[in-house]
XYZ file of C-alpha atoms in Angstrom:
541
model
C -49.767 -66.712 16.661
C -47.897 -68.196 13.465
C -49.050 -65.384 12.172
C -47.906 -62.845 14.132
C -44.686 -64.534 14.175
C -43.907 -64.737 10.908
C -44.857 -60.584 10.470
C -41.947 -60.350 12.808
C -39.658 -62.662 11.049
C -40.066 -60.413 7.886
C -39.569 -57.195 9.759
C -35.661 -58.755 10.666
C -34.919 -59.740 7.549
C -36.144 -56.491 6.129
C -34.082 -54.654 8.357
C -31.011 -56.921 7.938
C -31.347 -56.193 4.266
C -31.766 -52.463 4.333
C -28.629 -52.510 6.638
C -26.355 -54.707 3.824
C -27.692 -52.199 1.358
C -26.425 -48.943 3.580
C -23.028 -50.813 3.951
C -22.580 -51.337 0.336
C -23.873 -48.353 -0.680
C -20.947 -46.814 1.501
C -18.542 -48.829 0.359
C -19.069 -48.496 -3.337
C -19.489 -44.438 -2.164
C -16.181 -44.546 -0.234
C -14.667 -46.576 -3.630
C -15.438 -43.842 -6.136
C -14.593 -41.239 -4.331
C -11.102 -43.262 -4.002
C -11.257 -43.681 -7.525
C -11.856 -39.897 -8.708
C -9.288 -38.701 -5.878
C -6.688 -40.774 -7.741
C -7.308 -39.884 -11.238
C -7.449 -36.325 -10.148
C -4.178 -36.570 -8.289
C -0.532 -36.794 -9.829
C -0.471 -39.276 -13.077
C 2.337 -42.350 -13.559
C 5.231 -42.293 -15.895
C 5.303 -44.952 -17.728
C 7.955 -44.357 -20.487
C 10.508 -40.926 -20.506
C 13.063 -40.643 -23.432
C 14.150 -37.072 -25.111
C 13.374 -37.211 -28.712
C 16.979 -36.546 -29.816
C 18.184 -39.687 -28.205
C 15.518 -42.460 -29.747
C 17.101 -43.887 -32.269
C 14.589 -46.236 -33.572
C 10.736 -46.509 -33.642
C 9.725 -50.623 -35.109
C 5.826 -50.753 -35.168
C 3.008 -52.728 -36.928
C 2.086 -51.182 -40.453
C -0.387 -52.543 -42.518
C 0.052 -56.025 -40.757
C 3.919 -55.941 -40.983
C 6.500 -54.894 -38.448
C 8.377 -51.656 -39.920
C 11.440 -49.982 -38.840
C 12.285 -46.172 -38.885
C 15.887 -45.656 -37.857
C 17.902 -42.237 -37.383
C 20.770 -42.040 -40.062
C 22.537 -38.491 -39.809
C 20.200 -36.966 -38.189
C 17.237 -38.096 -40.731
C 14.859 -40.843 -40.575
C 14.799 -43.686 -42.824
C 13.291 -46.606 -43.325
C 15.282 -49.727 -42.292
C 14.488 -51.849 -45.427
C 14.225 -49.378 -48.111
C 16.397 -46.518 -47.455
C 15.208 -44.670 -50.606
C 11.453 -44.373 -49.312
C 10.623 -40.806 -49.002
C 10.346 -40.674 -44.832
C 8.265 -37.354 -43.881
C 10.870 -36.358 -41.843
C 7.850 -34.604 -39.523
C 5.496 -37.141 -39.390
C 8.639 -39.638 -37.743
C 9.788 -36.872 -35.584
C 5.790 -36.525 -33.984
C 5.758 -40.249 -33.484
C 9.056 -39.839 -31.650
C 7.637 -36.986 -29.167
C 4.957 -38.630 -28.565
C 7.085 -40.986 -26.472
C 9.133 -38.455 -24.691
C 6.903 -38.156 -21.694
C 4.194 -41.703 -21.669
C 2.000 -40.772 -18.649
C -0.896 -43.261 -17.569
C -4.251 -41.888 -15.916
C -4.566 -45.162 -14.226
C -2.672 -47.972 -13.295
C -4.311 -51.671 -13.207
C -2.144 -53.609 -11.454
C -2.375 -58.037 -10.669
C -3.914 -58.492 -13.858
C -4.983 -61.860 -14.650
C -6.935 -61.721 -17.932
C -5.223 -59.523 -20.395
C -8.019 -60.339 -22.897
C -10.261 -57.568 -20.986
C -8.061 -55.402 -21.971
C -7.408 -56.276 -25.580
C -3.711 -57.347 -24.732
C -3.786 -60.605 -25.239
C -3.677 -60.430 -29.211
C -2.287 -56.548 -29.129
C -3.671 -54.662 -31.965
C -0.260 -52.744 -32.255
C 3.436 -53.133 -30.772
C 6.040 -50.151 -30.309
C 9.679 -50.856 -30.003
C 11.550 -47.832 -29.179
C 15.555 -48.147 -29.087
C 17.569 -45.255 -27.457
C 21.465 -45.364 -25.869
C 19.945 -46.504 -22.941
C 17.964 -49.930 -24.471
C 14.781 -50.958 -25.937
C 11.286 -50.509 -24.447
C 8.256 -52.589 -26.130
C 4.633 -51.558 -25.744
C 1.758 -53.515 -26.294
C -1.287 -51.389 -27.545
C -4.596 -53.386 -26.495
C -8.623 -51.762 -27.305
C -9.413 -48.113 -27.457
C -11.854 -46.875 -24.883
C -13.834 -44.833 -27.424
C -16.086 -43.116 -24.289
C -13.199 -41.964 -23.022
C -10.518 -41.682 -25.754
C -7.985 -43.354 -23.959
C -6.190 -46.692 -24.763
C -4.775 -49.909 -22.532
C -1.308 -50.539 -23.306
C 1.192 -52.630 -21.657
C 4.934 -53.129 -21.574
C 6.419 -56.229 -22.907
C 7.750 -56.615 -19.859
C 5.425 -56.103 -17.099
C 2.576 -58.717 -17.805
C 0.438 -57.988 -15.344
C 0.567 -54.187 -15.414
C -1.858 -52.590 -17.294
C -1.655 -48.578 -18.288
C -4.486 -46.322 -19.132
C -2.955 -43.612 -21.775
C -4.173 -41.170 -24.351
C -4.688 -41.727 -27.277
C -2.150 -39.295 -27.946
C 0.927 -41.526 -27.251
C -0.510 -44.076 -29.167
C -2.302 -42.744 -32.289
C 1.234 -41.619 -34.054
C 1.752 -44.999 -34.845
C -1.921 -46.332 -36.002
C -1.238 -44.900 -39.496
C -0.873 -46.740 -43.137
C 2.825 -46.744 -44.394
C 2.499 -43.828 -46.910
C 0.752 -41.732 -44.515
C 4.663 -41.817 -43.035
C 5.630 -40.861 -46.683
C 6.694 -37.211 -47.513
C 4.853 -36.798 -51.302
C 5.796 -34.049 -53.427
C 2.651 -31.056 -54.453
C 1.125 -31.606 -57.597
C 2.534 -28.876 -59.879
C 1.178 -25.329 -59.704
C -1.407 -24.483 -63.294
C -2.248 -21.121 -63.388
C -5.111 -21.285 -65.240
C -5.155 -17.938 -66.536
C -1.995 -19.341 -69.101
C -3.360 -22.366 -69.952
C -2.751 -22.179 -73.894
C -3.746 -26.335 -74.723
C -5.899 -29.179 -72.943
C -5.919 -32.523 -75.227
C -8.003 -35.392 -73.388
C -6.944 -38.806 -74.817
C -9.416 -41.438 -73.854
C -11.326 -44.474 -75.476
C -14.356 -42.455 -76.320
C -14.757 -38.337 -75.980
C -11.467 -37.442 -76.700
C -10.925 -33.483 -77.183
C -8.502 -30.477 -77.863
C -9.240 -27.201 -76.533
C -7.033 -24.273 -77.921
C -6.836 -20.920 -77.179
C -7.017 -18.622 -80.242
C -4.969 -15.971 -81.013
C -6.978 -13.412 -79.731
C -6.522 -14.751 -76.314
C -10.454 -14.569 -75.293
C -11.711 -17.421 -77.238
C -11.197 -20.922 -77.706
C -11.552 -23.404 -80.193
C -12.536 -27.227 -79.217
C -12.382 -30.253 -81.823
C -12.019 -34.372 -81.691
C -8.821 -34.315 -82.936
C -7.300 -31.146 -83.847
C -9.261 -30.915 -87.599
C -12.826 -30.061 -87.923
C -12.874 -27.024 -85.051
C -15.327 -25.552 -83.637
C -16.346 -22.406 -81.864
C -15.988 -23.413 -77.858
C -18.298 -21.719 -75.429
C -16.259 -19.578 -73.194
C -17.995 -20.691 -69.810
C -17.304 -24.282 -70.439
C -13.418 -23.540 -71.773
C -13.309 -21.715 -68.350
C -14.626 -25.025 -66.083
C -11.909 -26.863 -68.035
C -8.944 -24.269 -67.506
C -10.080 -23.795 -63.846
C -10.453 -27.507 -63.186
C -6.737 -27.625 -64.016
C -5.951 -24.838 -61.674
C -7.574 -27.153 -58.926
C -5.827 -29.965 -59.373
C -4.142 -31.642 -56.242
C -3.298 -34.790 -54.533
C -5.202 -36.417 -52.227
C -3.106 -39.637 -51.140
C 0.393 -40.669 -51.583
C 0.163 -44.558 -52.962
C 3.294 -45.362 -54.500
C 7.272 -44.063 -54.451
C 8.024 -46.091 -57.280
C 5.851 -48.181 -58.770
C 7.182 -50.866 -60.791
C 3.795 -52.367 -61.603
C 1.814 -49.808 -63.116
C -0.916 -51.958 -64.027
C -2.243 -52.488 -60.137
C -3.500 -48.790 -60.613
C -4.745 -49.192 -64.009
C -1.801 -46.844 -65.507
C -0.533 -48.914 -67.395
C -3.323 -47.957 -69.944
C -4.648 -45.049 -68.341
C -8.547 -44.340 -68.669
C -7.572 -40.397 -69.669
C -4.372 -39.212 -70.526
C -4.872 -35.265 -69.628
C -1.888 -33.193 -71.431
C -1.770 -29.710 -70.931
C 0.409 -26.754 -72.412
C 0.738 -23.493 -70.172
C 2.816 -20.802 -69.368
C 4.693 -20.187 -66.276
C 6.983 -17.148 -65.029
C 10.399 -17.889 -64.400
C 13.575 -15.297 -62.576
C 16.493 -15.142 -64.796
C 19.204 -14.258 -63.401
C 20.470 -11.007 -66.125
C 23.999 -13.058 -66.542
C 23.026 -15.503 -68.132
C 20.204 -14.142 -70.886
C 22.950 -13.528 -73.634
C 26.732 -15.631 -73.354
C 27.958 -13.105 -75.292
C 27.092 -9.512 -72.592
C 30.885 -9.285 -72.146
C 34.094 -11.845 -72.370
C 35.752 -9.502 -69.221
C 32.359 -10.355 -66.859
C 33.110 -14.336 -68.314
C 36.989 -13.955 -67.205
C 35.776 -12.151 -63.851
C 33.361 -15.443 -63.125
C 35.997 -17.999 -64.217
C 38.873 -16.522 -61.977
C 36.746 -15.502 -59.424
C 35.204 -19.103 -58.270
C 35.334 -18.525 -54.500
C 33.712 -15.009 -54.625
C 30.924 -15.864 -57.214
C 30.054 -18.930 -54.619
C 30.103 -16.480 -51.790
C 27.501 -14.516 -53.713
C 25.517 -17.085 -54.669
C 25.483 -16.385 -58.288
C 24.317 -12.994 -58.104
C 25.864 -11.073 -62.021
C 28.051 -8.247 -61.787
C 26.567 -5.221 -62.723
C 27.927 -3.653 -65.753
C 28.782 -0.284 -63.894
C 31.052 -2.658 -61.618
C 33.036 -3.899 -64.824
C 33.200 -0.304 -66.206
C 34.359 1.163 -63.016
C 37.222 -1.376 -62.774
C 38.656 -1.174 -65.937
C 38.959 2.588 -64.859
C 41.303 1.430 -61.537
C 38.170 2.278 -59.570
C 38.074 -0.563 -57.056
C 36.047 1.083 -54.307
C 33.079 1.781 -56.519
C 33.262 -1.623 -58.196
C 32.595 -3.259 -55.163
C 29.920 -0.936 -54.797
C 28.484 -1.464 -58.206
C 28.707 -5.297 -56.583
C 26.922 -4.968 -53.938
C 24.074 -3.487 -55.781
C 23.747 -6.129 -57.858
C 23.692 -8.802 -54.613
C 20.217 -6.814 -53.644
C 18.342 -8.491 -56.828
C 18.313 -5.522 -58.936
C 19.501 -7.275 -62.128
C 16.819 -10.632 -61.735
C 14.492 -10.428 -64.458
C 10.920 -12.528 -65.376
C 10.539 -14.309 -68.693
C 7.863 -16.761 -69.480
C 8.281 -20.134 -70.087
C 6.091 -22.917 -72.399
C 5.977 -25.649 -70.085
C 4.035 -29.131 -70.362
C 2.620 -31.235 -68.065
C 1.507 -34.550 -68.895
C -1.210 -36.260 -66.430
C -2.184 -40.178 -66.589
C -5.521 -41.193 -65.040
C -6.163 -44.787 -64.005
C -8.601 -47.462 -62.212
C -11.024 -45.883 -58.991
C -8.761 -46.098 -55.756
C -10.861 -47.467 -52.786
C -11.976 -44.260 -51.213
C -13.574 -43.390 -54.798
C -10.868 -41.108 -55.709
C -8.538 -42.257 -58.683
C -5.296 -42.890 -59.363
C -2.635 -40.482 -61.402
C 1.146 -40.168 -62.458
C 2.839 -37.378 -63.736
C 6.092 -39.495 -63.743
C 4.917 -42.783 -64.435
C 6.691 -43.489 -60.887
C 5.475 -41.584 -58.190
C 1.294 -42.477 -58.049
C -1.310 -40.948 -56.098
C -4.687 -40.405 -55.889
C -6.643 -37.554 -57.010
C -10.318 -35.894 -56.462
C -12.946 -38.107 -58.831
C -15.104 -34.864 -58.581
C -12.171 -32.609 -59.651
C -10.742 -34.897 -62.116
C -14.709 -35.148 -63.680
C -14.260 -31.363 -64.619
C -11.948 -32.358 -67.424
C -11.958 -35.697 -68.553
C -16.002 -36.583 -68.163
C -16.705 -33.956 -71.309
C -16.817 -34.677 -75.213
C -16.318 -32.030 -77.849
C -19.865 -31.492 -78.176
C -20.052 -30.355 -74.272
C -17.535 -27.303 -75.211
C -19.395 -26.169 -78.071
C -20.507 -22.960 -78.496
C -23.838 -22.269 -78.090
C -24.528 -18.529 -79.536
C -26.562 -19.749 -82.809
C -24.506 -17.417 -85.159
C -22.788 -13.836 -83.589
C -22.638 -11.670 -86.742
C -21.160 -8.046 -85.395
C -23.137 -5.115 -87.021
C -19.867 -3.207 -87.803
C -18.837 -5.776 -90.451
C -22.521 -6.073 -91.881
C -22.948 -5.435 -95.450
C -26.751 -6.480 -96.499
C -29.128 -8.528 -94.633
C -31.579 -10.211 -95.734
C -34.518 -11.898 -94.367
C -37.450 -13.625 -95.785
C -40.504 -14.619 -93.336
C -44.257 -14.997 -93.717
C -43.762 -15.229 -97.262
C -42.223 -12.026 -97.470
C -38.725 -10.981 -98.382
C -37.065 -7.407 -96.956
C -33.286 -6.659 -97.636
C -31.837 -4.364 -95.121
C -28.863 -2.490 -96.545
C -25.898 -0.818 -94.423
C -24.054 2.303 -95.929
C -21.793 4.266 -93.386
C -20.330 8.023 -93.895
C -16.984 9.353 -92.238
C -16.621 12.780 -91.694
C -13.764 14.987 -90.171
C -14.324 17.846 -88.242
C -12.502 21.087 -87.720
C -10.238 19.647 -85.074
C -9.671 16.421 -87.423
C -11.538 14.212 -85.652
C -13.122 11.580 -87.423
C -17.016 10.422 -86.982
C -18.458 7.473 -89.269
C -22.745 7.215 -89.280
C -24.167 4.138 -89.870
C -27.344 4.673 -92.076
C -30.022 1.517 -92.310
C -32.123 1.071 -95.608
C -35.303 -1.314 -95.828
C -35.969 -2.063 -99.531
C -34.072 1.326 -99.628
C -35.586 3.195 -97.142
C -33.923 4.733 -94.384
C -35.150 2.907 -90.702
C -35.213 4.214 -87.345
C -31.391 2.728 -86.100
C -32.888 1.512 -83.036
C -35.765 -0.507 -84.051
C -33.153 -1.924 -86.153
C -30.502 -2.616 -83.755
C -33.148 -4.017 -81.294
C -34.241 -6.835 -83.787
C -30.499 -7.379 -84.713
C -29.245 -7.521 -81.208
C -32.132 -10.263 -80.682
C -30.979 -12.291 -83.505
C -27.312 -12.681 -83.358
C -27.571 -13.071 -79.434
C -29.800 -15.776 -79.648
C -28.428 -18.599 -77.809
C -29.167 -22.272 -77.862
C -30.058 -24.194 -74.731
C -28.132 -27.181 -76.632
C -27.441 -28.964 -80.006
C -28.121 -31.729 -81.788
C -25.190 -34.059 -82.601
C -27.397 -36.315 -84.994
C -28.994 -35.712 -88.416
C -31.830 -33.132 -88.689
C -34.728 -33.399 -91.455
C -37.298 -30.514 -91.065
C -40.623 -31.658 -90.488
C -42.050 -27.956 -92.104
C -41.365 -25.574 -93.915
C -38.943 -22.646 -92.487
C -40.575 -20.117 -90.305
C -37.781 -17.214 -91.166
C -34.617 -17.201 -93.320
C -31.823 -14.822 -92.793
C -28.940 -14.194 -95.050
C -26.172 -11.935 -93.615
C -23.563 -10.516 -95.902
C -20.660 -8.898 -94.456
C -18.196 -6.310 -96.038
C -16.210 -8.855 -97.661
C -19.162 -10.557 -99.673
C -18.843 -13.503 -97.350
C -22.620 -15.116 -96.656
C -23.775 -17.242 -94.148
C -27.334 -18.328 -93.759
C -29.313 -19.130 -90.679
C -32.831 -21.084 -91.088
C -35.594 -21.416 -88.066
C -38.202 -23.976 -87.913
C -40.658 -25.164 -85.407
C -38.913 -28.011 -83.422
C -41.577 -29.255 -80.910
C -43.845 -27.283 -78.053
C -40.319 -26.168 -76.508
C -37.537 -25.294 -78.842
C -37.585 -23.720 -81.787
C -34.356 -25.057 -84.463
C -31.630 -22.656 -85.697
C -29.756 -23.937 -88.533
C -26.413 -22.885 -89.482
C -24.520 -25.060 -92.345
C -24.761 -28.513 -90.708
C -25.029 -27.222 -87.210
C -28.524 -27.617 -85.402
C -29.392 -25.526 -82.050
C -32.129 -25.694 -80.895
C -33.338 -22.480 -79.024
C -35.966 -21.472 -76.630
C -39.540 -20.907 -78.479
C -40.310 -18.018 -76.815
C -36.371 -16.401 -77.576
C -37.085 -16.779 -80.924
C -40.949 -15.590 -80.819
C -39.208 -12.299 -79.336
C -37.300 -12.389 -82.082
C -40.030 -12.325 -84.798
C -41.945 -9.799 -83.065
C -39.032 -7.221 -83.216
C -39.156 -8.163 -87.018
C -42.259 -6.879 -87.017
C -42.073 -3.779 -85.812
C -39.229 -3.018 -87.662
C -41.036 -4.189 -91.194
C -44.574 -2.920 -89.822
C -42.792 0.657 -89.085
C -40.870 0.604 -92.240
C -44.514 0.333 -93.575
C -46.135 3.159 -92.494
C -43.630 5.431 -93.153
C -43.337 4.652 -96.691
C -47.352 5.305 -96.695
C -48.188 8.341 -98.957
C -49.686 10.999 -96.985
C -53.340 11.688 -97.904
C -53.901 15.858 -98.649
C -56.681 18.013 -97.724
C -58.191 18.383 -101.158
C -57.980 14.111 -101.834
C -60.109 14.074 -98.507
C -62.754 16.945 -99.579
């Protein structure tokens, strides 16, 4: 029986149990559907104010209550009038308060910590005709982007926002700063680049010719740049930009290391400027001068635009009506003209920035930071880097003699060229090639020249080079005014072969300069048997 009667005792309580869990499974049903009716229904207002009338904004930035007030229409800031405001940036904070609507509203509470709002991470105070409103701004609900925010005056009232009322005013204080563009470098007119640093300081200078550049230490000594790598430099300059604004006016220059700047980058270019046709020459006519002196009102009226010298011909004639004519012509542009202008642009690199970026100054006032990646493009090189690497470029056109001594053997190829007119007067010059004074097939020729003063060096030694054998092939050119230069080749190691010119060591793929010998060669080996003497039929009977 105690059996039985306790089976039954646990059949009750079973069925009590299952009947609390039906209830509250109800109840917590009926709750959420509450719940999810109300956030889908009609939001709350919590805060309305048209942007024209705020007339203040005072939030937290960087740990320190700021204050952005409207002056004529502008914002500035309270404390320090001549900070650069970005007058956008303040008027987006300001609209972002016109219409505060909560998705929920947690009313009676009691522990404000919950909520983040007992130690608010943020505080907005916005002033308007009509008074001053304070929000608190508590934690972020990062699952569902919103924020809990509170007014100052309503303790227990607790609003669920977006975060786009509140994010406006989570920035640092120069992301409310309106920086100026880091100046335009077309890097197409790029003329100079001098790098001054501790070590690897440089000059790159365009030549004359406009295609090639020269690169040296320190103006003396120059070499022969490679055109590629005075390209990366020019174009790194053309990339140039700002990445954060740091500093209005910095009166310390030394917190950003520019007080003695890592690289000093300066850089000589060109830039295309609208000149207004008045004022290229003071001297075009004393009349237009007179006209522009007693004629204050009308020249403001056009906004500077010159007088067309038809107008001031017309009107010395009485002509009134087609002076203003001739005026009006001139108002459409007609006379602006384009020069160029040399301009120079100094920048000063400093200390790493935070983020990894680094500080600059154009102005030694303004400071911002700049790309470390970019920046690298310019000042991380030496001289050395922007070397050429084309082992010596002889052109054939200016060859005189060339001689070349390999496997113990010595060959002199001579150049003669012919001009000749023809009956319509048009001049052709042929280039004739003589091995030890035999005419050679131009081609073969060209094809072994071609290979040797294209050769190319996959880099070059900046220290001191002592052969470690003999040379392997010795070329002398000789151009058309007697000028020699001499390039040497020897075995480096199992990779490179060595190419040296004067002091200058490149040292060049083995199998480049293999190539090389081989088209030697056949240019020697075919100059050979066509020197042979031809054996007759009665030598062979």
């Amino acid at each position: 029986m105690k059996k039985s009667t306790k089976l039954v005792s646990a059949v009750v309580v079973l069925a009590v149990l299952g009947g609390v869990y039906v209830g509250l499974n109800t109840y917590v049903t009926k709750e959420e559907s509450t719940e999810s009716s109300s956030e889908e229904g009609s939001k709350t207002e919590v805060y309305s104010a048209k942007t024209d009338d705020i007339k203040s904004l005072e939030f937290i930035i960087d740990k320190k209550d700021t204050v952005f007030e409207k002056k004529d229409d502008s914002w500035v800031k309270k404390d320090e009038t001549a900070f650069p405001v970005n007058q956008t940036t303040l008027d987006s904070a300001a609209s972002a308060l016109e219409k505060v609507e909560a998705d929920r509203v947690l009313e009676n509470v009691d522990d404000l910590t919950e909520y983040g709002l007992d130690s608010p991470s943020n505080s907005v105070t916005v002033t308007t005709d009509d008074g001053t409103t304070k929000f608190n701004i508590g934690d972020e609900n990062t699952s569902t982007n919103q924020y809990y925010i509170a007014k100052d005056d309503e303790d227990s009232t607790v609003y669920v926002v977006s975060s786009s009322a509140v994010t406006p005013f989570m920035n640092s204080l120069y992301d409310y700063a309106q920086g100026e563009d880091f100046p335009t470098i077309d890097s197409s007119t790029v003329k100079k680049v001098q790098v001054s640093q501790d070590e690897d300081s440089y000059i790159l200078e365009e030549n004359s010719d406009g295609a090639t550049w020269d690169v040296s230490t320190d103006g003396s000594d120059k070499e022969t740049a490679d055109t590629t790598a005075a390209g990366n430099v020019t174009s790194g300059l053309g990339s140039l930009a700002y990445d954060q604004f740091t500093d209005y006016n910095a009166k310390d220059l030394s917190k950003y290391g520019l007080d003695k700047p890592y690289a000093t980058i300066t850089v000589d270019y060109q830039e295309e400027a609208e000149n207004d046709s008045s004022d290229e020459s003071e001297s075009d006519s004393e009349a237009s001068e007179s006209v522009t002196e007693d004629n204050t009102d009308s020249a403001e009226d056009n906004s500077g635009d010159s007088i067309d010298s038809t107008a001031s011909d017309d009107s010395s004639s009485g002509d009134s009506s087609e002076s203003e004519d001739a005026a009006d012509s001139s108002d459409t542009g007609d006379s602006t003209e384009t020069t160029t202008v040399d301009k120079q642009l100094v920048i000063c690199v400093g200390d790493n920035a935070d983020d990894g970026s680094m500080y600059v100054t154009i102005d030694n006032k303004q400071v911002y930071t700049m790309s470390t990646d970019t920046l690298s493009a310019i000042i991380d090189k030496k001289a050395s880097d922007l070397w050429s690497l084309i082992v010596n470029y002889q052109s054939v056109k200016t060859m005189d003699q060339l001689q070349v001594t390999y496997a113990g053997d010595t060959h002199t190829v001579n150049v003669s060229r012919e001009t000749s007119t023809d009956d319509d007067g048009n001049e052709t010059e042929t280039t004739t090639y003589k091995l030890d004074g035999n005419e050679v097939d131009s081609t073969t020729f060209t094809t072994f020249y071609n290979k040797l003063v294209n050769m190319a060096g996959q880099k070059r030694l900046t220290e001191s080079y002592t052969p470690a054998a003999d040379a392997e092939m010795k070329v002398v050119f000789t151009d058309t005014d007697n000028n020699q230069t001499t390039v040497t080749f020897y075995s480096y190691d199992t990779n490179y072969y060595a190419a040296v010119v004067d002091n200058k060591v490149f040292l060049v793929n083995k199998m480049t300069v293999k190539e090389m010998f081989t088209a030697y060669e056949t240019l020697v080996n075919g100059n050979a048997e066509a020197t042979e003497t031809p054996t007759t039929t009665a030598e062979a009977e």
